[in-house]
Amino acid sequence: MNHLLRKIWHVPEHAHTPESVYQNRKSHRREFLKLMGYGLGIAGFADLLSGCEQATQEEIEQAGAVEPLPEALQSVYPAKRNEAFKYGRPETAEIEAEEFTNFYEFTGPTSKEAWKYVGKFQTTPWAVSIEGDCAKPRTFDLDDLYREMQFEERAYRHRCVETWAMCVPWTGFPLASLLKLVEPKPSAKYVAFETFNKPQEAPYMEKSGPGTWPWPYTEGLTIQEAMNELAFIATGLYGKPLLKQNGAPIRLVVPWKYGFKSGKSIVKIKLTAEQPATFWNTVNPGEYGFVANVNPDQPHPRWSQRTEWMLGTEKRYDTKIYNGYGEYVGGLYTG
Ligand code: MTE
């Protein structure tokens, strides 16, 4: 074990990575292992322990690259930034958000390096159906979305339930503007999100098999949360289409909630009268409930939520209620 631990801290020289970024990338491994308290069994953290070879940004981006958009649609990137939203902190280095990800379909719980496992994942063609309690259910393919929606860039803070955080610029459009196209009925009280289900393209999904995890990954919001102006559908990150590991080709971003509420690689959005089951509520009914807002006063059963650390840095901040977005969403939770 000592030998393995020494390997974690030993980061070899790397020709293309400046020292500051290098040191920081070492720190996210350290912080993550500290948080987990080695509780899941240290041997399980295969990637975190394996030699710590540092990939370049180019390698990570190539591994997660999607097929280029048709030329007519490429002008969407970079989209104009909506200046109403500010991080209030330094932006996270791009390589951090691309290298350190949560995507259980590819890695399960023991690695953060989905970029190594997304090679077989096909993100074109792709369609998203919007159905359930609405007057005009419809299936949108990617072209429809790119042609019909108004794209913008939003600088959002992101907070994972595991206490890591980042500040990143998403490209996309408000979820509300998409839902309005299908005309939700008054009976629609919830919005359920279902993500892709292709085990043959996602190694951990395939390996874990039926009866283990409740695939596909699902999440949900109340209709009021979904219509809030912060709820955002992202197709891009850092001014270009999403990489596979970040949820290509289309994902949700709800920055006042823990990151697990923001499903990646969505294929279905369903308006429902009943609260939908979700992946994590099925796996761990005793942990955070359906609402799961960022909240420093509600600890996780195994760790505090009082502070958070920014990916790739040693910087810690106090956690804020609703991740600091109370002026937008506080009114949703009175009483
Ligand atoms: N969506 C799917 N389909 N599968 C996942 O494992 N993980 C969630 C969320 N969406 C997850 C998912 C969690 S826990 C977080 S914190 C965010 O994605 C992380 O997004 P990022 O990896 O792009 O930073």
mmCIF file of C-alpha atoms and ligand atoms in Angstrom:
data_model
loop_
_atom_site.group_PDB
_atom_site.id
_atom_site.type_symbol
_atom_site.label_atom_id
_atom_site.label_comp_id
_atom_site.label_asym_id
_atom_site.label_seq_id
_atom_site.Cartn_x
_atom_site.Cartn_y
_atom_site.Cartn_z
ATOM 1 C CA MET A 1 0.000 0.000 0.000
ATOM 2 C CA ASN A 2 2.826 2.413 0.817
ATOM 3 C CA HIS A 3 4.216 1.815 -2.597
ATOM 4 C CA LEU A 4 0.846 2.664 -4.146
ATOM 5 C CA LEU A 5 0.491 5.790 -2.062
ATOM 6 C CA ARG A 6 3.941 6.966 -3.062
ATOM 7 C CA LYS A 7 2.836 6.572 -6.652
ATOM 8 C CA ILE A 8 -0.078 8.949 -6.106
ATOM 9 C CA TRP A 9 2.170 11.783 -5.045
ATOM 10 C CA HIS A 10 4.832 11.080 -7.617
ATOM 11 C CA VAL A 11 4.025 13.007 -10.771
ATOM 12 C CA PRO A 12 6.587 12.620 -13.533
ATOM 13 C CA GLU A 13 7.915 15.596 -15.479
ATOM 14 C CA HIS A 14 5.747 16.387 -18.458
ATOM 15 C CA ALA A 15 6.963 18.343 -21.415
ATOM 16 C CA HIS A 16 3.664 20.042 -22.305
ATOM 17 C CA THR A 17 2.125 20.894 -18.969
ATOM 18 C CA PRO A 18 3.200 24.046 -17.140
ATOM 19 C CA GLU A 19 4.270 23.455 -13.549
ATOM 20 C CA SER A 20 1.346 25.363 -12.021
ATOM 21 C CA VAL A 21 -1.273 23.293 -13.861
ATOM 22 C CA TYR A 22 0.747 20.199 -13.052
ATOM 23 C CA GLN A 23 0.767 20.792 -9.332
ATOM 24 C CA ASN A 24 -2.911 21.572 -9.380
ATOM 25 C CA ARG A 25 -3.851 18.383 -11.191
ATOM 26 C CA LYS A 26 -1.969 16.468 -8.540
ATOM 27 C CA SER A 27 -4.079 18.211 -5.905
ATOM 28 C CA HIS A 28 -7.441 17.100 -7.268
ATOM 29 C CA ARG A 29 -6.421 13.473 -6.850
ATOM 30 C CA ARG A 30 -5.281 14.212 -3.312
ATOM 31 C CA GLU A 31 -8.498 16.050 -2.394
ATOM 32 C CA PHE A 32 -10.687 13.327 -3.837
ATOM 33 C CA LEU A 33 -8.892 10.557 -1.988
ATOM 34 C CA LYS A 34 -9.063 12.558 1.235
ATOM 35 C CA LEU A 35 -12.811 12.989 0.854
ATOM 36 C CA MET A 36 -13.423 9.338 0.224
ATOM 37 C CA GLY A 37 -11.226 8.520 3.212
ATOM 38 C CA TYR A 38 -10.104 5.532 1.219
ATOM 39 C CA GLY A 39 -13.506 4.211 2.281
ATOM 40 C CA LEU A 40 -14.300 2.444 -0.958
ATOM 41 C CA GLY A 41 -11.098 0.398 -0.822
ATOM 42 C CA ILE A 42 -7.999 2.042 -2.152
ATOM 43 C CA ALA A 43 -7.282 -0.660 -4.707
ATOM 44 C CA GLY A 44 -10.533 0.311 -6.423
ATOM 45 C CA PHE A 45 -9.272 3.726 -7.481
ATOM 46 C CA ALA A 46 -7.552 2.286 -10.471
ATOM 47 C CA ASP A 47 -6.968 5.500 -12.404
ATOM 48 C CA LEU A 48 -6.121 7.654 -9.460
ATOM 49 C CA LEU A 49 -3.422 5.234 -8.454
ATOM 50 C CA SER A 50 -2.120 4.023 -11.743
ATOM 51 C CA GLY A 51 1.220 5.689 -12.225
ATOM 52 C CA CYS A 52 -0.329 9.189 -12.496
ATOM 53 C CA GLU A 53 0.810 9.644 -16.054
ATOM 54 C CA GLN A 54 -0.414 13.120 -16.954
ATOM 55 C CA ALA A 55 -2.210 13.326 -20.281
ATOM 56 C CA THR A 56 -2.078 16.560 -22.252
ATOM 57 C CA GLN A 57 -5.200 18.587 -22.934
ATOM 58 C CA GLU A 58 -4.853 17.629 -26.583
ATOM 59 C CA GLU A 59 -4.909 13.921 -25.743
ATOM 60 C CA ILE A 60 -7.927 14.307 -23.472
ATOM 61 C CA GLU A 61 -9.822 16.345 -26.071
ATOM 62 C CA GLN A 62 -9.016 13.919 -28.846
ATOM 63 C CA ALA A 63 -10.187 10.979 -26.774
ATOM 64 C CA GLY A 64 -13.543 12.658 -26.054
ATOM 65 C CA ALA A 65 -14.106 14.423 -29.377
ATOM 66 C CA VAL A 66 -17.470 14.132 -31.119
ATOM 67 C CA GLU A 67 -18.015 14.177 -34.878
ATOM 68 C CA PRO A 68 -17.748 17.745 -36.207
ATOM 69 C CA LEU A 69 -21.040 19.574 -36.652
ATOM 70 C CA PRO A 70 -22.285 20.149 -40.199
ATOM 71 C CA GLU A 71 -20.651 23.332 -41.485
ATOM 72 C CA ALA A 72 -23.890 25.317 -41.498
ATOM 73 C CA LEU A 73 -24.253 24.833 -37.735
ATOM 74 C CA GLN A 74 -20.685 25.494 -36.676
ATOM 75 C CA SER A 75 -21.266 29.224 -36.374
ATOM 76 C CA VAL A 76 -23.167 28.579 -33.111
ATOM 77 C CA TYR A 77 -19.734 28.408 -31.396
ATOM 78 C CA PRO A 78 -18.601 30.438 -29.645
ATOM 79 C CA ALA A 79 -21.987 31.863 -28.621
ATOM 80 C CA LYS A 80 -22.351 35.338 -27.155
ATOM 81 C CA ARG A 81 -21.958 35.349 -23.394
ATOM 82 C CA ASN A 82 -24.979 36.330 -21.309
ATOM 83 C CA GLU A 83 -23.378 38.922 -19.030
ATOM 84 C CA ALA A 84 -26.078 38.522 -16.384
ATOM 85 C CA PHE A 85 -24.183 35.534 -14.965
ATOM 86 C CA LYS A 86 -20.765 35.854 -13.308
ATOM 87 C CA TYR A 87 -18.669 33.243 -11.532
ATOM 88 C CA GLY A 88 -17.466 35.531 -8.753
ATOM 89 C CA ARG A 89 -14.272 33.362 -8.741
ATOM 90 C CA PRO A 90 -11.552 32.476 -11.241
ATOM 91 C CA GLU A 91 -12.598 30.266 -14.155
ATOM 92 C CA THR A 92 -11.519 26.622 -13.911
ATOM 93 C CA ALA A 93 -8.744 25.586 -16.307
ATOM 94 C CA GLU A 94 -10.297 23.795 -19.270
ATOM 95 C CA ILE A 95 -8.187 20.668 -18.862
ATOM 96 C CA GLU A 96 -9.527 20.188 -15.331
ATOM 97 C CA ALA A 97 -13.183 20.075 -16.377
ATOM 98 C CA GLU A 98 -12.374 17.743 -19.265
ATOM 99 C CA GLU A 99 -10.144 15.361 -17.343
ATOM 100 C CA PHE A 100 -11.918 15.045 -13.976
ATOM 101 C CA THR A 101 -15.528 14.034 -14.570
ATOM 102 C CA ASN A 102 -18.323 11.949 -13.104
ATOM 103 C CA PHE A 103 -19.836 9.601 -15.665
ATOM 104 C CA TYR A 104 -20.764 6.297 -14.073
ATOM 105 C CA GLU A 105 -21.823 4.645 -17.310
ATOM 106 C CA PHE A 106 -18.165 4.671 -18.348
ATOM 107 C CA THR A 107 -16.232 4.410 -15.093
ATOM 108 C CA GLY A 108 -18.517 3.305 -12.259
ATOM 109 C CA PRO A 109 -17.592 4.750 -8.865
ATOM 110 C CA THR A 110 -13.863 4.098 -8.953
ATOM 111 C CA SER A 111 -12.487 6.529 -11.521
ATOM 112 C CA LYS A 112 -12.935 10.152 -12.528
ATOM 113 C CA GLU A 113 -11.290 9.695 -15.902
ATOM 114 C CA ALA A 114 -14.211 8.929 -18.189
ATOM 115 C CA TRP A 115 -12.257 10.386 -21.120
ATOM 116 C CA LYS A 116 -10.267 7.139 -21.208
ATOM 117 C CA TYR A 117 -13.389 5.022 -21.735
ATOM 118 C CA VAL A 118 -15.641 7.021 -24.077
ATOM 119 C CA GLY A 119 -14.032 5.901 -27.352
ATOM 120 C CA LYS A 120 -16.935 3.697 -28.477
ATOM 121 C CA PHE A 121 -19.648 6.174 -27.486
ATOM 122 C CA GLN A 122 -21.572 7.328 -30.597
ATOM 123 C CA THR A 123 -23.161 10.750 -30.149
ATOM 124 C CA THR A 124 -24.402 11.183 -33.726
ATOM 125 C CA PRO A 125 -27.068 10.715 -34.865
ATOM 126 C CA TRP A 126 -28.862 11.725 -31.636
ATOM 127 C CA ALA A 127 -32.464 12.566 -30.846
ATOM 128 C CA VAL A 128 -34.247 13.831 -27.754
ATOM 129 C CA SER A 129 -37.934 13.096 -27.360
ATOM 130 C CA ILE A 130 -40.097 15.364 -25.255
ATOM 131 C CA GLU A 131 -43.295 13.651 -24.233
ATOM 132 C CA GLY A 132 -45.853 13.068 -21.493
ATOM 133 C CA ASP A 133 -48.196 15.778 -20.226
ATOM 134 C CA CYS A 134 -47.815 18.284 -23.063
ATOM 135 C CA ALA A 135 -49.963 19.396 -25.992
ATOM 136 C CA LYS A 136 -47.268 19.033 -28.679
ATOM 137 C CA PRO A 137 -44.939 16.118 -27.920
ATOM 138 C CA ARG A 138 -42.052 16.016 -30.323
ATOM 139 C CA THR A 139 -38.730 14.363 -31.082
ATOM 140 C CA PHE A 140 -35.913 16.792 -31.798
ATOM 141 C CA ASP A 141 -32.783 15.678 -33.551
ATOM 142 C CA LEU A 142 -29.623 17.668 -32.979
ATOM 143 C CA ASP A 143 -30.072 19.662 -36.173
ATOM 144 C CA ASP A 144 -33.546 20.776 -35.032
ATOM 145 C CA LEU A 145 -32.118 22.037 -31.754
ATOM 146 C CA TYR A 146 -29.212 23.823 -33.396
ATOM 147 C CA ARG A 147 -31.514 25.493 -35.915
ATOM 148 C CA GLU A 148 -34.446 26.384 -33.671
ATOM 149 C CA MET A 149 -32.937 27.425 -30.362
ATOM 150 C CA GLN A 150 -31.225 30.716 -29.470
ATOM 151 C CA PHE A 151 -27.764 29.875 -28.190
ATOM 152 C CA GLU A 152 -25.885 31.792 -25.532
ATOM 153 C CA GLU A 153 -22.938 31.220 -23.202
ATOM 154 C CA ARG A 154 -23.365 31.169 -19.426
ATOM 155 C CA ALA A 155 -20.624 31.355 -16.820
ATOM 156 C CA TYR A 156 -21.892 29.082 -14.031
ATOM 157 C CA ARG A 157 -20.509 27.696 -10.794
ATOM 158 C CA HIS A 158 -20.910 23.912 -10.529
ATOM 159 C CA ARG A 159 -20.940 22.065 -7.196
ATOM 160 C CA CYS A 160 -20.686 18.282 -6.935
ATOM 161 C CA VAL A 161 -22.133 16.517 -3.885
ATOM 162 C CA GLU A 162 -18.600 15.122 -3.379
ATOM 163 C CA THR A 163 -17.511 18.732 -2.505
ATOM 164 C CA TRP A 164 -15.513 19.491 -5.634
ATOM 165 C CA ALA A 165 -16.559 22.557 -7.574
ATOM 166 C CA MET A 166 -15.713 24.347 -10.802
ATOM 167 C CA CYS A 167 -16.518 27.525 -12.726
ATOM 168 C CA VAL A 168 -17.124 26.833 -16.413
ATOM 169 C CA PRO A 169 -18.754 28.472 -19.454
ATOM 170 C CA TRP A 170 -21.588 26.386 -20.907
ATOM 171 C CA THR A 171 -23.105 26.976 -24.365
ATOM 172 C CA GLY A 172 -26.775 26.203 -24.846
ATOM 173 C CA PHE A 173 -30.239 27.577 -24.175
ATOM 174 C CA PRO A 174 -32.715 27.806 -21.287
ATOM 175 C CA LEU A 175 -34.607 24.569 -20.608
ATOM 176 C CA ALA A 176 -37.794 26.676 -20.343
ATOM 177 C CA SER A 177 -37.515 27.800 -23.962
ATOM 178 C CA LEU A 178 -37.356 24.162 -25.097
ATOM 179 C CA LEU A 179 -40.254 23.048 -22.892
ATOM 180 C CA LYS A 180 -42.432 25.902 -24.131
ATOM 181 C CA LEU A 181 -42.224 24.421 -27.643
ATOM 182 C CA VAL A 182 -44.119 21.310 -26.493
ATOM 183 C CA GLU A 183 -46.685 23.266 -24.435
ATOM 184 C CA PRO A 184 -46.750 21.605 -21.001
ATOM 185 C CA LYS A 185 -50.275 20.861 -19.692
ATOM 186 C CA PRO A 186 -51.371 22.079 -16.239
ATOM 187 C CA SER A 187 -51.167 18.429 -15.096
ATOM 188 C CA ALA A 188 -47.359 18.482 -15.653
ATOM 189 C CA LYS A 189 -45.918 18.873 -12.155
ATOM 190 C CA TYR A 190 -42.505 17.244 -12.758
ATOM 191 C CA VAL A 191 -39.958 16.894 -15.522
ATOM 192 C CA ALA A 192 -38.087 13.584 -15.800
ATOM 193 C CA PHE A 193 -34.774 13.289 -17.661
ATOM 194 C CA GLU A 194 -33.595 9.987 -19.075
ATOM 195 C CA THR A 195 -30.086 9.581 -20.399
ATOM 196 C CA PHE A 196 -28.632 7.183 -22.982
ATOM 197 C CA ASN A 197 -28.840 3.415 -22.564
ATOM 198 C CA LYS A 198 -26.227 1.788 -24.770
ATOM 199 C CA PRO A 199 -24.218 -0.680 -22.675
ATOM 200 C CA GLN A 200 -22.255 -1.842 -25.694
ATOM 201 C CA GLU A 201 -20.779 1.688 -25.912
ATOM 202 C CA ALA A 202 -20.292 2.345 -22.197
ATOM 203 C CA PRO A 203 -17.891 -0.091 -20.503
ATOM 204 C CA TYR A 204 -19.122 0.147 -16.910
ATOM 205 C CA MET A 205 -22.777 -0.127 -17.918
ATOM 206 C CA GLU A 206 -21.917 -3.247 -19.843
ATOM 207 C CA LYS A 207 -19.699 -4.732 -17.144
ATOM 208 C CA SER A 208 -22.117 -4.067 -14.283
ATOM 209 C CA GLY A 209 -25.002 -5.690 -16.143
ATOM 210 C CA PRO A 210 -28.731 -5.904 -15.335
ATOM 211 C CA GLY A 211 -29.910 -5.917 -11.726
ATOM 212 C CA THR A 212 -26.890 -3.970 -10.407
ATOM 213 C CA TRP A 213 -27.323 -0.244 -11.066
ATOM 214 C CA PRO A 214 -30.697 1.157 -12.175
ATOM 215 C CA TRP A 215 -29.583 2.126 -15.698
ATOM 216 C CA PRO A 216 -30.266 4.312 -17.566
ATOM 217 C CA TYR A 217 -29.235 7.282 -15.411
ATOM 218 C CA THR A 218 -32.370 9.297 -14.681
ATOM 219 C CA GLU A 219 -33.066 12.545 -12.839
ATOM 220 C CA GLY A 220 -35.904 14.966 -12.324
ATOM 221 C CA LEU A 221 -37.018 18.474 -11.403
ATOM 222 C CA THR A 222 -40.293 20.036 -10.402
ATOM 223 C CA ILE A 223 -41.924 21.971 -13.230
ATOM 224 C CA GLN A 224 -41.199 25.235 -11.358
ATOM 225 C CA GLU A 225 -37.498 24.350 -11.148
ATOM 226 C CA ALA A 226 -37.433 23.353 -14.813
ATOM 227 C CA MET A 227 -39.006 26.657 -15.885
ATOM 228 C CA ASN A 228 -36.619 28.718 -13.753
ATOM 229 C CA GLU A 229 -34.343 30.899 -15.859
ATOM 230 C CA LEU A 230 -31.187 29.259 -14.467
ATOM 231 C CA ALA A 231 -32.075 25.749 -15.702
ATOM 232 C CA PHE A 232 -30.025 25.351 -18.856
ATOM 233 C CA ILE A 233 -29.586 22.789 -21.607
ATOM 234 C CA ALA A 234 -25.928 22.668 -22.613
ATOM 235 C CA THR A 235 -24.542 21.447 -25.914
ATOM 236 C CA GLY A 236 -21.135 23.071 -25.482
ATOM 237 C CA LEU A 237 -18.418 23.905 -22.985
ATOM 238 C CA TYR A 238 -15.564 26.431 -23.274
ATOM 239 C CA GLY A 239 -16.919 27.725 -26.587
ATOM 240 C CA LYS A 240 -17.069 24.383 -28.439
ATOM 241 C CA PRO A 241 -19.313 21.304 -28.596
ATOM 242 C CA LEU A 242 -19.331 19.164 -25.456
ATOM 243 C CA LEU A 243 -16.765 16.400 -25.263
ATOM 244 C CA LYS A 244 -18.214 12.934 -24.714
ATOM 245 C CA GLN A 245 -17.018 12.818 -21.109
ATOM 246 C CA ASN A 246 -18.882 16.052 -20.292
ATOM 247 C CA GLY A 247 -22.227 14.749 -21.542
ATOM 248 C CA ALA A 248 -22.219 15.133 -25.319
ATOM 249 C CA PRO A 249 -24.247 15.919 -27.229
ATOM 250 C CA ILE A 250 -26.774 17.430 -24.811
ATOM 251 C CA ARG A 251 -27.033 17.660 -21.028
ATOM 252 C CA LEU A 252 -28.783 19.525 -18.274
ATOM 253 C CA VAL A 253 -27.132 22.180 -16.062
ATOM 254 C CA VAL A 254 -28.911 23.253 -12.852
ATOM 255 C CA PRO A 255 -26.210 25.200 -10.988
ATOM 256 C CA TRP A 256 -28.044 25.677 -7.687
ATOM 257 C CA LYS A 257 -28.298 21.913 -7.184
ATOM 258 C CA TYR A 258 -25.686 19.233 -6.627
ATOM 259 C CA GLY A 259 -24.184 18.096 -9.925
ATOM 260 C CA PHE A 260 -25.878 14.694 -9.886
ATOM 261 C CA LYS A 261 -29.169 16.428 -10.769
ATOM 262 C CA SER A 262 -27.658 17.519 -14.128
ATOM 263 C CA GLY A 263 -28.047 14.431 -16.319
ATOM 264 C CA LYS A 264 -25.567 13.997 -19.154
ATOM 265 C CA SER A 265 -26.272 12.681 -22.676
ATOM 266 C CA ILE A 266 -30.061 13.053 -22.456
ATOM 267 C CA VAL A 267 -32.395 11.139 -24.796
ATOM 268 C CA LYS A 268 -35.815 11.704 -23.225
ATOM 269 C CA ILE A 269 -37.572 14.483 -21.310
ATOM 270 C CA LYS A 270 -40.956 13.514 -19.895
ATOM 271 C CA LEU A 271 -43.531 15.794 -18.295
ATOM 272 C CA THR A 272 -45.336 13.922 -15.532
ATOM 273 C CA ALA A 273 -47.997 14.386 -12.875
ATOM 274 C CA GLU A 274 -46.142 12.126 -10.397
ATOM 275 C CA GLN A 275 -42.644 12.590 -8.989
ATOM 276 C CA PRO A 276 -40.371 10.362 -11.098
ATOM 277 C CA ALA A 277 -37.919 7.822 -9.697
ATOM 278 C CA THR A 278 -34.271 8.860 -10.077
ATOM 279 C CA PHE A 279 -31.038 6.890 -10.369
ATOM 280 C CA TRP A 280 -29.580 8.051 -7.039
ATOM 281 C CA ASN A 281 -32.820 7.958 -5.061
ATOM 282 C CA THR A 282 -33.163 4.336 -6.185
ATOM 283 C CA VAL A 283 -29.567 3.451 -5.292
ATOM 284 C CA ASN A 284 -29.417 5.378 -1.988
ATOM 285 C CA PRO A 285 -32.924 6.239 -0.762
ATOM 286 C CA GLY A 286 -31.426 7.353 2.574
ATOM 287 C CA GLU A 287 -29.210 10.106 1.107
ATOM 288 C CA TYR A 288 -30.308 13.359 -0.525
ATOM 289 C CA GLY A 289 -33.924 13.510 -1.644
ATOM 290 C CA PHE A 290 -35.478 14.512 -4.957
ATOM 291 C CA VAL A 291 -34.890 18.246 -4.389
ATOM 292 C CA ALA A 292 -31.153 18.068 -3.439
ATOM 293 C CA ASN A 293 -30.175 21.742 -3.474
ATOM 294 C CA VAL A 294 -26.653 22.806 -2.505
ATOM 295 C CA ASN A 295 -26.909 23.407 1.238
ATOM 296 C CA PRO A 296 -24.030 23.785 3.736
ATOM 297 C CA ASP A 297 -26.345 22.924 6.645
ATOM 298 C CA GLN A 298 -27.343 19.507 5.341
ATOM 299 C CA PRO A 299 -24.293 17.220 5.611
ATOM 300 C CA HIS A 300 -23.895 14.098 3.578
ATOM 301 C CA PRO A 301 -24.118 10.998 5.809
ATOM 302 C CA ARG A 302 -20.343 10.549 5.371
ATOM 303 C CA TRP A 303 -18.985 14.097 5.008
ATOM 304 C CA SER A 304 -19.639 17.772 5.696
ATOM 305 C CA GLN A 305 -20.904 20.123 2.989
ATOM 306 C CA ARG A 306 -19.587 23.254 4.736
ATOM 307 C CA THR A 307 -16.782 23.915 2.255
ATOM 308 C CA GLU A 308 -15.910 23.068 -1.322
ATOM 309 C CA TRP A 309 -12.650 22.920 -3.287
ATOM 310 C CA MET A 310 -12.112 24.198 -6.775
ATOM 311 C CA LEU A 311 -10.927 21.595 -9.275
ATOM 312 C CA GLY A 312 -7.255 21.869 -10.015
ATOM 313 C CA THR A 313 -6.476 24.297 -7.202
ATOM 314 C CA GLU A 314 -5.837 24.198 -3.478
ATOM 315 C CA LYS A 315 -8.499 26.890 -3.096
ATOM 316 C CA ARG A 316 -11.389 26.215 -0.727
ATOM 317 C CA TYR A 317 -14.559 28.308 -0.378
ATOM 318 C CA ASP A 318 -17.428 28.211 2.076
ATOM 319 C CA THR A 319 -20.436 26.476 0.536
ATOM 320 C CA LYS A 320 -23.356 28.833 -0.063
ATOM 321 C CA ILE A 321 -27.008 27.906 0.112
ATOM 322 C CA TYR A 322 -28.280 27.230 -3.423
ATOM 323 C CA ASN A 323 -24.634 27.498 -4.526
ATOM 324 C CA GLY A 324 -25.010 31.285 -4.247
ATOM 325 C CA TYR A 325 -27.984 31.451 -6.655
ATOM 326 C CA GLY A 326 -30.592 32.261 -3.995
ATOM 327 C CA GLU A 327 -31.727 35.445 -5.739
ATOM 328 C CA TYR A 328 -32.932 33.294 -8.658
ATOM 329 C CA VAL A 329 -34.282 30.219 -6.904
ATOM 330 C CA GLY A 330 -34.765 31.001 -3.205
ATOM 331 C CA GLY A 331 -38.428 31.784 -3.860
ATOM 332 C CA LEU A 332 -39.045 28.237 -5.090
ATOM 333 C CA TYR A 333 -38.427 26.795 -1.642
ATOM 334 C CA THR A 334 -40.219 29.067 0.794
ATOM 335 C CA GLY A 335 -42.133 26.904 3.229
HETATM 336 N N1 MTE B 1 -25.120 11.994 -15.944
HETATM 337 C C1 MTE B 1 -24.984 10.697 -16.291
HETATM 338 N N2 MTE B 1 -25.664 10.233 -17.362
HETATM 339 N N3 MTE B 1 -24.169 9.850 -15.585
HETATM 340 C C2 MTE B 1 -23.468 10.282 -14.485
HETATM 341 O O1 MTE B 1 -22.740 9.486 -13.858
HETATM 342 N N4 MTE B 1 -22.944 12.170 -12.985
HETATM 343 C C3 MTE B 1 -23.493 13.395 -12.408
HETATM 344 C C4 MTE B 1 -23.867 14.429 -13.471
HETATM 345 N N5 MTE B 1 -24.572 13.807 -14.570
HETATM 346 C C5 MTE B 1 -23.600 11.646 -14.091
HETATM 347 C C6 MTE B 1 -24.436 12.486 -14.880
HETATM 348 C C7 MTE B 1 -22.615 14.025 -11.430
HETATM 349 S S1 MTE B 1 -22.469 13.224 -9.932
HETATM 350 C C8 MTE B 1 -22.005 15.228 -11.656
HETATM 351 S S2 MTE B 1 -21.136 16.024 -10.420
HETATM 352 C C9 MTE B 1 -22.035 15.867 -12.975
HETATM 353 O O2 MTE B 1 -22.678 15.052 -13.955
HETATM 354 C C10 MTE B 1 -20.608 16.093 -13.414
HETATM 355 O O3 MTE B 1 -20.509 16.697 -14.684
HETATM 356 P P1 MTE B 1 -19.052 16.775 -15.318
HETATM 357 O O4 MTE B 1 -18.434 15.421 -15.106
HETATM 358 O O5 MTE B 1 -19.244 17.109 -16.754
HETATM 359 O O6 MTE B 1 -18.310 17.814 -14.554
#
